[in-house]
Coordinates of C-alpha atoms and ligand atoms in Angstrom, one line a residue:
X4 CA 96.9 -185.0 122.3
X5 CA 95.4 -188.1 123.8
X6 CA 98.1 -190.5 125.0
X7 CA 97.1 -194.0 124.3
X8 CA 98.2 -197.3 126.1
X9 CA 100.4 -198.7 123.1
X10 CA 103.1 -200.8 122.7
X11 CA 106.1 -198.9 121.3
X12 CA 107.4 -200.3 117.9
X13 CA 110.4 -202.7 118.2
X14 CA 113.5 -202.6 116.1
X15 CA 113.9 -205.0 113.3
X16 CA 116.0 -207.6 115.0
X17 CA 113.6 -208.0 117.7
X18 CA 110.5 -208.7 115.6
X19 CA 108.7 -212.2 115.3
X20 CA 108.0 -213.8 112.0
X21 CA 104.6 -212.4 112.0
X22 CA 105.6 -209.0 112.9
X23 CA 108.2 -209.0 110.2
X24 CA 105.3 -209.8 107.6
X25 CA 103.4 -206.7 108.9
X26 CA 106.5 -204.5 108.6
X27 CA 107.0 -205.7 105.0
X28 CA 103.3 -205.0 104.2
X29 CA 103.5 -201.3 105.5
X30 CA 106.8 -201.1 103.6
X31 CA 105.1 -201.8 100.5
X32 CA 102.2 -199.4 101.2
X33 CA 105.0 -196.7 102.0
X34 CA 106.9 -197.6 98.7
X35 CA 103.6 -197.4 96.6
X36 CA 102.6 -194.1 98.4
X37 CA 105.9 -192.6 97.7
X38 CA 105.6 -193.4 94.1
X39 CA 101.8 -192.5 93.6
X40 CA 102.6 -189.0 95.1
X41 CA 105.9 -188.3 93.6
X42 CA 104.3 -189.2 90.1
X43 CA 101.4 -186.8 90.8
X44 CA 103.9 -183.9 91.5
X45 CA 106.2 -184.8 88.5
X46 CA 103.1 -185.0 86.1
X47 CA 101.9 -181.7 87.2
X48 CA 105.2 -179.9 86.4
X49 CA 107.0 -179.8 89.8
X50 CA 110.6 -180.2 90.1
X51 CA 111.9 -182.6 92.3
X52 CA 114.7 -181.2 94.7
X53 CA 117.0 -183.2 96.9
X54 CA 117.2 -182.2 100.5
X55 CA 119.6 -180.5 102.6
X56 CA 120.6 -181.7 106.3
X57 CA 122.6 -178.9 107.7
X58 CA 122.1 -174.9 107.4
X59 CA 122.5 -171.8 109.1
X60 CA 118.7 -171.2 108.9
X61 CA 116.2 -173.9 109.4
X62 CA 112.4 -173.5 110.6
X63 CA 112.2 -171.8 113.9
X64 CA 109.1 -174.1 115.0
X65 CA 108.2 -171.3 117.0
X66 CA 105.6 -169.8 118.2
X67 CA 103.4 -172.9 117.8
X68 CA 101.3 -174.0 120.5
X69 CA 101.9 -177.6 119.8
X70 CA 105.6 -177.3 119.6
X71 CA 107.3 -179.7 122.1
X72 CA 111.2 -179.7 121.1
X73 CA 113.4 -180.9 123.8
X74 CA 116.5 -179.8 122.1
X75 CA 118.0 -177.9 119.2
X76 CA 120.9 -179.5 117.3
X77 CA 123.7 -177.0 116.5
X78 CA 127.2 -177.6 115.3
X79 CA 130.2 -175.6 114.0
X80 CA 131.5 -176.5 110.7
X81 CA 134.1 -174.4 108.8
X82 CA 133.8 -172.0 111.8
X83 CA 130.1 -171.2 111.4
X84 CA 127.2 -172.6 113.2
X85 CA 124.5 -174.9 111.4
X86 CA 121.4 -176.6 112.4
X87 CA 119.8 -179.9 111.4
X88 CA 116.8 -179.5 109.3
X89 CA 113.7 -179.1 111.2
X90 CA 111.8 -178.2 108.1
X91 CA 112.9 -176.9 104.6
X92 CA 110.4 -173.9 104.9
X93 CA 112.9 -171.2 104.1
X94 CA 114.6 -173.1 101.6
X95 CA 111.2 -173.7 100.0
X96 CA 110.6 -170.0 100.2
X97 CA 114.0 -169.0 98.4
X98 CA 114.1 -171.9 95.8
X99 CA 110.4 -171.1 94.8
X100 CA 110.9 -167.4 94.2
X101 CA 113.9 -168.1 92.2
X102 CA 114.8 -171.0 89.8
X103 CA 112.2 -173.5 91.0
X104 CA 108.6 -172.1 90.6
X105 CA 107.0 -175.5 91.5
X106 CA 109.0 -177.8 93.7
X107 CA 108.9 -180.8 96.0
X108 CA 111.3 -182.3 98.3
X109 CA 111.2 -185.5 100.4
X110 CA 112.7 -183.9 103.3
X111 CA 114.2 -185.6 106.5
X112 CA 113.1 -183.6 109.3
X113 CA 114.9 -183.8 113.0
X114 CA 112.8 -182.8 115.7
X115 CA 113.9 -184.1 119.2
X116 CA 110.3 -184.3 120.6
X117 CA 110.1 -184.4 124.5
X118 CA 110.1 -188.1 125.5
X119 CA 106.5 -187.6 126.9
X120 CA 105.5 -188.0 123.3
X121 CA 106.4 -191.6 123.0
X122 CA 103.2 -192.5 123.1
X123 CA 101.0 -190.1 121.4
X124 CA 101.7 -192.6 118.4
X125 CA 101.9 -189.5 116.2
X126 CA 105.5 -188.2 116.9
X127 CA 108.8 -189.5 115.9
X128 CA 112.2 -187.7 116.5
X129 CA 113.1 -188.1 112.7
X130 CA 110.6 -188.4 110.1
X131 CA 110.0 -187.3 106.2
X132 CA 107.8 -184.5 104.8
X133 CA 106.9 -184.5 101.4
X134 CA 107.3 -180.7 101.0
X135 CA 106.0 -178.5 98.3
X136 CA 105.8 -175.1 97.3
X137 CA 104.2 -173.0 94.2
X138 CA 105.0 -169.4 93.0
X139 CA 102.2 -167.0 92.6
X140 CA 99.7 -169.5 94.0
X141 CA 97.0 -169.2 96.8
X142 CA 95.5 -171.6 99.3
X143 CA 92.8 -172.9 97.2
X144 CA 95.5 -174.0 94.4
X145 CA 97.0 -176.2 97.4
X146 CA 93.3 -177.4 98.4
X147 CA 92.9 -178.8 95.0
X148 CA 96.5 -180.2 94.2
X149 CA 96.4 -182.1 97.7
X150 CA 92.8 -183.4 97.2
X151 CA 93.8 -184.7 93.7
X152 CA 96.8 -186.2 95.0
X153 CA 95.1 -188.2 97.9
X154 CA 92.2 -189.2 95.6
X155 CA 94.4 -190.6 93.0
X156 CA 96.7 -192.3 95.6
X157 CA 93.8 -194.0 97.4
X158 CA 92.1 -195.2 94.2
X159 CA 95.6 -196.4 92.9
X160 CA 96.2 -198.2 96.3
X161 CA 92.7 -199.9 96.3
X162 CA 93.8 -201.2 92.7
X163 CA 97.4 -202.2 93.3
X164 CA 97.8 -202.6 97.0
X165 CA 94.5 -204.4 97.6
X166 CA 95.9 -207.7 99.3
X167 CA 98.4 -205.4 101.4
X168 CA 95.2 -203.4 102.8
X169 CA 93.4 -206.6 103.5
X170 CA 96.2 -208.0 105.5
X171 CA 96.3 -204.8 107.5
X172 CA 92.5 -204.7 107.5
X173 CA 92.1 -201.5 106.0
X174 CA 90.0 -202.2 103.1
X175 CA 86.9 -200.8 104.5
X176 CA 87.9 -198.0 106.4
X177 CA 90.3 -196.5 103.5
X178 CA 87.7 -195.0 100.9
X179 CA 88.4 -192.2 98.1
X180 CA 87.2 -189.2 99.8
X181 CA 84.6 -186.9 98.2
X182 CA 86.0 -183.4 97.1
X183 CA 86.3 -180.7 97.7
X184 CA 87.2 -181.6 101.6
X185 CA 85.1 -179.5 104.0
X186 CA 86.9 -176.3 105.4
X187 CA 86.7 -175.6 109.2
X188 CA 87.8 -172.3 110.7
X189 CA 89.9 -173.1 113.9
X190 CA 88.2 -170.4 115.9
X191 CA 84.8 -172.2 115.3
X192 CA 86.3 -175.7 116.4
X193 CA 87.8 -174.0 119.5
X194 CA 84.4 -172.7 120.3
X195 CA 82.9 -176.1 119.7
X196 CA 85.5 -178.4 121.2
X197 CA 87.6 -176.1 123.3
X198 CA 91.3 -176.3 123.5
X199 CA 91.5 -179.9 122.5
X200 CA 89.8 -179.3 119.0
X201 CA 92.1 -181.1 117.2
X202 CA 91.2 -184.4 119.1
X203 CA 87.6 -183.4 118.6
X204 CA 87.5 -182.9 115.0
X205 CA 89.8 -185.9 114.5
X206 CA 87.2 -188.3 116.1
X207 CA 84.1 -186.9 114.7
X208 CA 84.9 -186.4 111.0
X209 CA 84.6 -189.2 108.6
X210 CA 86.2 -187.6 105.7
X211 CA 89.4 -185.6 105.3
X212 CA 88.9 -181.9 106.5
X213 CA 90.8 -178.6 106.1
X214 CA 91.3 -176.3 109.0
X215 CA 92.3 -172.7 108.5
X216 CA 93.2 -169.8 110.5
X217 CA 95.8 -171.2 112.7
X218 CA 98.1 -168.6 114.5
X219 CA 101.9 -169.8 114.1
X220 CA 105.4 -169.1 112.4
X221 CA 106.1 -165.9 110.9
X222 CA 106.3 -167.3 107.4
X223 CA 102.6 -168.0 107.3
X224 CA 100.3 -165.1 105.9
X225 CA 98.5 -163.4 108.5
X226 CA 95.8 -160.5 107.8
X227 CA 96.9 -157.6 110.0
X228 CA 93.7 -156.0 109.4
X229 CA 91.3 -159.1 110.4
X230 CA 93.8 -161.0 112.3
X231 CA 93.1 -164.1 110.3
X232 CA 95.7 -166.5 109.2
X233 CA 95.6 -167.6 105.7
X234 CA 97.0 -171.3 106.6
X235 CA 95.7 -174.7 106.8
X236 CA 96.3 -178.3 108.2
X237 CA 94.6 -181.5 106.8
X238 CA 93.1 -183.6 109.1
X239 CA 92.4 -187.4 108.6
X240 CA 89.4 -189.2 110.3
X241 CA 90.1 -191.1 113.2
X242 CA 93.7 -189.9 113.1
X243 CA 94.4 -186.1 113.0
X244 CA 96.9 -183.5 111.5
X245 CA 98.9 -185.3 108.4
X246 CA 99.8 -181.9 106.7
X247 CA 100.4 -178.1 107.5
X248 CA 101.0 -175.1 105.1
X249 CA 100.1 -171.8 104.1
X250 CA 100.0 -168.9 101.7
X251 CA 103.4 -167.1 102.7
X252 CA 104.2 -163.6 103.8
X253 CA 106.7 -161.9 101.2
X254 CA 106.5 -158.4 102.3
X255 CA 109.7 -157.1 104.0
X256 CA 108.0 -154.9 106.8
X257 CA 105.6 -157.8 107.6
X258 CA 108.1 -160.3 108.0
X259 CA 110.4 -158.1 110.0
X260 CA 107.7 -157.2 112.4
X261 CA 106.6 -160.8 113.0
X262 CA 110.0 -162.1 113.6
X263 CA 110.4 -159.1 116.0
X264 CA 106.9 -160.0 117.7
X265 CA 107.8 -163.6 118.0
X266 CA 111.2 -163.0 119.4
X267 CA 112.9 -165.1 116.8
X268 CA 116.6 -164.5 116.2
X269 CA 116.9 -162.1 113.2
X270 CA 120.3 -163.0 112.5
X271 CA 119.3 -166.8 111.5
X272 CA 116.7 -165.2 108.7
X273 CA 118.6 -162.5 107.2
X274 CA 118.9 -164.0 103.6
X275 CA 115.0 -164.4 103.5
X276 CA 114.8 -160.8 104.9
X277 CA 117.3 -159.4 102.4
X278 CA 115.4 -160.9 99.4
X279 CA 112.0 -159.7 100.9
X280 CA 113.7 -156.1 101.3
X281 CA 114.7 -156.2 97.5
X282 CA 111.4 -157.3 96.3
X283 CA 112.8 -161.0 95.3
X284 CA 110.7 -163.0 97.6
X285 CA 107.6 -163.8 95.6
X286 CA 104.1 -164.7 96.8
X287 CA 104.2 -168.5 97.0
X288 CA 102.0 -171.1 98.9
X289 CA 102.8 -174.7 99.9
X290 CA 102.5 -177.5 102.4
X291 CA 104.2 -180.6 103.9
X292 CA 102.8 -183.9 104.2
X293 CA 104.2 -186.2 107.2
X294 CA 104.8 -189.3 105.0
X295 CA 105.0 -191.6 108.2
X296 CA 101.8 -190.1 109.5
X297 CA 99.8 -190.5 106.1
X298 CA 101.2 -194.2 105.4
X299 CA 100.4 -194.8 109.3
X300 CA 96.9 -193.7 108.7
X301 CA 96.5 -195.7 105.5
X302 CA 98.0 -198.9 107.5
X303 CA 95.8 -198.5 110.6
X304 CA 98.9 -198.4 112.7
X305 CA 98.9 -197.8 116.6
X306 CA 102.4 -195.7 116.3
X307 CA 103.7 -194.2 113.4
X308 CA 107.1 -195.5 114.2
X309 CA 105.7 -198.6 112.6
X310 CA 106.2 -197.3 109.2
X311 CA 109.9 -196.5 109.7
X312 CA 112.4 -199.4 109.1
X313 CA 114.2 -198.0 112.0
X314 CA 111.7 -196.5 114.7
X315 CA 112.6 -193.1 115.8
X316 CA 110.3 -193.2 119.3
X317 CA 110.7 -190.0 121.3
X318 CA 112.9 -190.7 124.5
X319 CA 114.6 -193.9 123.2
X320 CA 117.6 -194.4 120.9
X321 CA 118.6 -197.7 119.4
X322 CA 121.8 -199.1 117.6
X323 CA 120.4 -198.4 114.2
Ligands
ATP401 P1 102.1 -181.6 115.7 O1 101.1 -180.4 116.3 O2 101.0 -182.8 115.4 O3 102.9 -181.8 116.7 P2 103.1 -179.9 114.0 O4 102.0 -178.9 113.8 O5 104.1 -179.4 115.2 O6 102.8 -181.5 114.6 P3 104.4 -179.1 111.5 O7 105.4 -178.5 112.2 O8 103.1 -178.6 111.0 O9 104.0 -180.2 112.7 O10 105.0 -180.1 110.6 C1 104.5 -180.6 109.1 C2 104.0 -181.9 109.2 O11 105.1 -182.8 109.7 C3 102.8 -182.3 109.9 O12 101.5 -181.9 109.6 C4 103.2 -183.8 110.3 O13 102.5 -184.5 109.2 C5 104.5 -183.9 110.4 N1 105.1 -183.9 111.7 C6 105.4 -183.1 112.3 N2 105.9 -183.3 113.2 C7 106.1 -184.7 113.4 C8 106.6 -185.7 114.1 N3 107.3 -185.4 115.4 N4 106.7 -187.0 113.8 C9 106.0 -187.2 112.6 N5 105.6 -186.4 111.8 C10 105.6 -185.0 112.2
LIG402 N1 106.0 -177.8 105.8 C1 105.6 -176.9 106.7 C2 105.0 -175.7 105.3 O1 105.3 -176.0 104.3 C3 106.2 -176.4 107.5 C4 106.5 -177.1 108.8 O2 107.2 -178.1 108.4 O3 106.0 -176.7 109.7 O4 104.1 -175.0 105.9
MG403 MG1 101.3 -178.4 112.0

């Protein structure tokens, strides 16, 4: 990821009057974005779940070539170890296989990113995902749902938030995208741009694009015959990744073999393994949208912590 020379976002009490105005403006774009996306999901029949902060099982965030976690937070409560939520992926698999076939959560994620990520402009150590999952669904269902949600959002923003977008000088840059979004295979992008394909495609594309076939955590679907992964990221022009998701693994033997292959601690995933063994884990698909990244792109910020009332810049801790 390219390190830019950028000024790091300051806490609220240190902002000038002009900076406070800009902060308020981005806050309004965040409010409207949350309203539009949650309305779309509710209108499409999704149930809105509240998040959890502490669990025995959370996202291993491994293996992922981009992972940069400095520290994992684990504490004992009631005599048992719990971890702070890195993502609610495991909860989504269980919930969408049982009582909540179509669900979404505004889920706070804690990832203590290495301090060297302070100036990527794309990393904060606490952020919120709009995380969703659908039972008996496939990648194409996620693509059309997300494309629809983004087109509705941008159309509404251009109508209702015109003065905020113009204050942020984003009226021209933010346009309703053409659908369907183009789909690229990560292997092709690697052949074209080399290992820094993420920066390559983000710079070149003028429209949002899907990238598929990205090797990563055990819960994303991998075709053992072809070696291809049925997963995806959404990349925004001049910005980069804003969403990751996948069709999921649900068969016991595959999940077990991937957990063992990745040397992920099996004990942390015993519930999901047991459900899979009993045939109670269903084929689902879903994704998570990083809210600060999406609103950061819309607002044209240099650092996504500008979208947070209380910035969480890697490497620095404030009183609030
Ligand atoms: P990256 O490679 O950019 O560091 P990631 O692929 O490790 O991110 P995921 O595990 O896919 O991140 O997380 C799902 C989504 O959550 C991402 O697509 C992004 O929008 C958001 N996200 C992930 N990490 C961060 C972070 N440190 N700060 C802000 N948003 C994040
Ligand atoms: N939210 C992502 C997903 O649905 C998981 C993650 O946060 O990495 O796949
Ligand atoms: Mg990702």
